[in-house]
C-alpha positions as a Python dict, from the first residue, in 0.01 Angstrom:
ca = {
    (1, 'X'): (0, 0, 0),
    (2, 'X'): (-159, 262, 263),
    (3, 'X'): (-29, 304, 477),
    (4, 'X'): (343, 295, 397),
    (5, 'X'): (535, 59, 577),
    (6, 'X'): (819, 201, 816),
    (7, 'X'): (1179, 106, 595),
    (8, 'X'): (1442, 14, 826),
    (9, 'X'): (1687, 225, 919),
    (10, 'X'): (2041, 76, 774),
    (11, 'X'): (2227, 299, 948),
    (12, 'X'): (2153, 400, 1309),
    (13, 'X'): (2225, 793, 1379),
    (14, 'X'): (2413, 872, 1669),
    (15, 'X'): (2239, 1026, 2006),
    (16, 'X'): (2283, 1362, 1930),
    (17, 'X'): (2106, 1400, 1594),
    (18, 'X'): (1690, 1397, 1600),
    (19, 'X'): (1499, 1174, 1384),
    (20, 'X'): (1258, 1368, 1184),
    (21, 'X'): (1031, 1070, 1166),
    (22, 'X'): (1021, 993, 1523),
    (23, 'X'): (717, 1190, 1505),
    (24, 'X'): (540, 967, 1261),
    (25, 'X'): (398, 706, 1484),
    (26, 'X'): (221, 912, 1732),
    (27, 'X'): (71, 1078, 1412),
    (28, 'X'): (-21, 740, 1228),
    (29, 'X'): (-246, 669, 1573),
    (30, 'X'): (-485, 882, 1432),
    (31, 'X'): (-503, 756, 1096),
    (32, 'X'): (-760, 468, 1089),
    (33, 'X'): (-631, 90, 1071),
    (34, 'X'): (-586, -45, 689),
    (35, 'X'): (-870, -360, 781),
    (36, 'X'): (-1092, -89, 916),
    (37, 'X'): (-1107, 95, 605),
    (38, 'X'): (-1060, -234, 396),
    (39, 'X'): (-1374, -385, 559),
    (40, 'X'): (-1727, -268, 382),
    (41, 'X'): (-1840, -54, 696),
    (42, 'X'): (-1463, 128, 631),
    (43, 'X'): (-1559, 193, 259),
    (44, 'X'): (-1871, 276, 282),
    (45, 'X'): (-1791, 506, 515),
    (46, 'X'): (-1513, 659, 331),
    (47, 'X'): (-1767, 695, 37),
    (48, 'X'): (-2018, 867, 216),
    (49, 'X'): (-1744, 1141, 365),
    (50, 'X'): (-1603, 1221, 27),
    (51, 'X'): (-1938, 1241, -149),
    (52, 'X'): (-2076, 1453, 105),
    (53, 'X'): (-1751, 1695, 74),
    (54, 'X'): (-1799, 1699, -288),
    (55, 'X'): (-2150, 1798, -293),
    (56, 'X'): (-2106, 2063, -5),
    (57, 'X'): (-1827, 2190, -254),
    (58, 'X'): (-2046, 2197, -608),
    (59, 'X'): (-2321, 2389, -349),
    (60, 'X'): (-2087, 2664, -267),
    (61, 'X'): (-1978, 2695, -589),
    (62, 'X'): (-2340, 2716, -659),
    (63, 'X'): (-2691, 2928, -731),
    (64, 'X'): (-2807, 2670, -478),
    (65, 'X'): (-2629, 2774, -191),
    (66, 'X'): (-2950, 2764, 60),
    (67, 'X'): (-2894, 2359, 71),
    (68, 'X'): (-2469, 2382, 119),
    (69, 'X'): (-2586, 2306, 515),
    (70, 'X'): (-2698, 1947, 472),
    (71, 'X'): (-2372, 1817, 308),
    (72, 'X'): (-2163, 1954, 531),
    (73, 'X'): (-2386, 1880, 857),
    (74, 'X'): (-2398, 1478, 660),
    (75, 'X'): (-1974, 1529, 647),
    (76, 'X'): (-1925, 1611, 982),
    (77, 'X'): (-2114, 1328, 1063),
    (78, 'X'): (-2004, 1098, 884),
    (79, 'X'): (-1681, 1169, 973),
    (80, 'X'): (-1732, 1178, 1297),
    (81, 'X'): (-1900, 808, 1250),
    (82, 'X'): (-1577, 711, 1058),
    (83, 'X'): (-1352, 827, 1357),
    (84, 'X'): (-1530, 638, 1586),
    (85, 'X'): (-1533, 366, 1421),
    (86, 'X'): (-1192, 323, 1313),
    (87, 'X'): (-1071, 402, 1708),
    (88, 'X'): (-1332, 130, 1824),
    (89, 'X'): (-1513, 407, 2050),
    (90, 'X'): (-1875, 180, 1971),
    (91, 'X'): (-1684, -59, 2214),
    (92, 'X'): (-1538, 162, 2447),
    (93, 'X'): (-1842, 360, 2487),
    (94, 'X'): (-2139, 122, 2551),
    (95, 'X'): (-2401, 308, 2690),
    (96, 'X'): (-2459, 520, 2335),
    (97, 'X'): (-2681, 280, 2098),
    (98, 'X'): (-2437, 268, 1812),
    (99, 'X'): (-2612, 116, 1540),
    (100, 'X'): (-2940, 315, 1610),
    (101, 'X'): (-2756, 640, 1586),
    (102, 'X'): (-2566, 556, 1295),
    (103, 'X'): (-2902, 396, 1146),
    (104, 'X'): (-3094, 708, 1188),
    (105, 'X'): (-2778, 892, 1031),
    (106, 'X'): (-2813, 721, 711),
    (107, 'X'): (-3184, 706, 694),
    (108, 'X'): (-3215, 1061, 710),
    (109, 'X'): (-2884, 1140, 500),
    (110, 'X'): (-2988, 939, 234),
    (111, 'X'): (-3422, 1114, 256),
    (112, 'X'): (-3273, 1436, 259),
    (113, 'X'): (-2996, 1389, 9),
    (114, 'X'): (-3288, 1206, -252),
    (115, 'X'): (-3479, 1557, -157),
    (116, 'X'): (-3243, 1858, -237),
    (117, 'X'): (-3062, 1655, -501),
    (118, 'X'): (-3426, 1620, -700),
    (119, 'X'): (-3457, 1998, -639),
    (120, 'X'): (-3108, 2116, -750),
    (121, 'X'): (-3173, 1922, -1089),
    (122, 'X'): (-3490, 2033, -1151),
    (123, 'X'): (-3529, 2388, -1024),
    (124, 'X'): (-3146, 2559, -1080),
    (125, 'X'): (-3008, 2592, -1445),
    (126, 'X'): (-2645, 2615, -1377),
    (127, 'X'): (-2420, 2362, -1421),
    (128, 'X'): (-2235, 2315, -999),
    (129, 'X'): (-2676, 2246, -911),
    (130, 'X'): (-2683, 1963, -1180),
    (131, 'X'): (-2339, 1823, -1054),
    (132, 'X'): (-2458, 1839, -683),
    (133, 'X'): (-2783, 1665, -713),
    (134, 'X'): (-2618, 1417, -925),
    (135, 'X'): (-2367, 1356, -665),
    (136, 'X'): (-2637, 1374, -427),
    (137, 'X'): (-2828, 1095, -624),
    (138, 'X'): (-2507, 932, -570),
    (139, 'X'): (-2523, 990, -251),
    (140, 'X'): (-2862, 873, -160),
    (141, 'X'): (-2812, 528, -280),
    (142, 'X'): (-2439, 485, -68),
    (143, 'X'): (-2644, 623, 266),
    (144, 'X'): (-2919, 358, 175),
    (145, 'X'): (-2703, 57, 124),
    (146, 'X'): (-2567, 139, 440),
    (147, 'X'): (-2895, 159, 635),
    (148, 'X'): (-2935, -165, 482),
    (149, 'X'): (-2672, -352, 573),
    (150, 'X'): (-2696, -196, 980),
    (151, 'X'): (-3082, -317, 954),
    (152, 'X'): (-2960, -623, 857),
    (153, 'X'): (-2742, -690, 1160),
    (154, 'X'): (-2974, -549, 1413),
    (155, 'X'): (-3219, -760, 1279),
    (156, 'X'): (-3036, -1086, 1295),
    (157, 'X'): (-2891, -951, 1605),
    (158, 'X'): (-3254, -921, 1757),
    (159, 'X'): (-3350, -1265, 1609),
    (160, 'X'): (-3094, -1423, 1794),
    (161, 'X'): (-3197, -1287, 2101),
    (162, 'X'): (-3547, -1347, 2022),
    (163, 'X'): (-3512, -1698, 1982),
    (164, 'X'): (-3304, -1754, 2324),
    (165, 'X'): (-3592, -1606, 2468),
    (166, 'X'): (-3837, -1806, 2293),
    (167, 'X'): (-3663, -2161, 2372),
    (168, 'X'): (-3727, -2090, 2713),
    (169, 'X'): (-4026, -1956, 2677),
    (170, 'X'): (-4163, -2220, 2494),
    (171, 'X'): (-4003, -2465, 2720),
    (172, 'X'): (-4207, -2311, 3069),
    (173, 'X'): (-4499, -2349, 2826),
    (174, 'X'): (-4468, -2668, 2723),
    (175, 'X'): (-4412, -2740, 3127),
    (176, 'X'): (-4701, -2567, 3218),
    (177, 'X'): (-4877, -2759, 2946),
    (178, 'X'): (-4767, -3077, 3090),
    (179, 'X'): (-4889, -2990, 3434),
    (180, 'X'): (-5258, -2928, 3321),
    (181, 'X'): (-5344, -3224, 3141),
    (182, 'X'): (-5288, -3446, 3474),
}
């Protein structure tokens, strides 16, 4: 699986002679965790990176080079999004609103994306335009199932803090109540 396990070393080297590999952990820190990219945030994630390389690709390659900027402004992003995530900077970091930024990421990835994918089809004849907008189509609906799922948790997230607040609200009320019927 990814990524490779370390094999033991039957035979230790003597003192003198460098391991090549030595090397390789301080390099693996950078590579995200397997559960991170396992977990459906990781995938989707993943998904959205590689489709918006893909698409910035088929637009260079393209007659519809005027919309190569949004792909590659929704890669950076997302990758950006993907290395934060995987290094657990959304905890280290808590005075950014994570899942509004990364909300507003894939709202407006997957509006834009549903807009110059509709226009590569239907307004360039060549054959990279068609591919790109059908990517992009692609595209839209992994940046929308994402927005999904991160409205989903700040909802219930919000709904759990709504309801502490109500419990006590309710309970001064009902105190209050009590009070004015003597």
């Amino acid at each position: 699986m990814w990524p490779p396990d370390p094999e033991p070393d039957p035979d230790p080297e003597p003192a003198g002679r460098s391991q090549p590999s030595a090397a390789l952990p301080g390099l693996r820190a950078l590579l995200p965790a397997r559960d991170f990219l396992c977990s459906l945030k990781g995938r989707l994630l993943l998904a959205e990176t590689g489709l918006s390389f893909i698409i910035f690709v088929c637009y260079v390659a393209s007659s519809a080079s005027a919309f190569l900027t949004a792909p590659l402004l929704e890669f950076l992003l997302a990758l950006c999004f993907l290395f934060a995530d995987a290094m657990q900077l959304n905890d280290k970091w808590q005075g950014l609103c994570w899942p509004m930024m990364d909300f507003l990421r894939c709202v407006t990835a997957a509006l834009i994306y549903f807009a110059i994918s509709i226009t590569a089809v239907a307004k360039y004849p060549d054959g990279a335009s068609k591919a790109a907008g059908v990517f992009g189509f692609f595209a839209t609906i992994v940046f929308a199932i994402d927005f999904y799922l991160i409205f989903n948790d700040v909802a219930k997230f919000l709904k759990q803090g709504d309801s502490a607040h109500e419990t006590t609200a309710d309970k001064a009320e009902e105190e209050n109540s009590d009070s004015d019927s003597d």
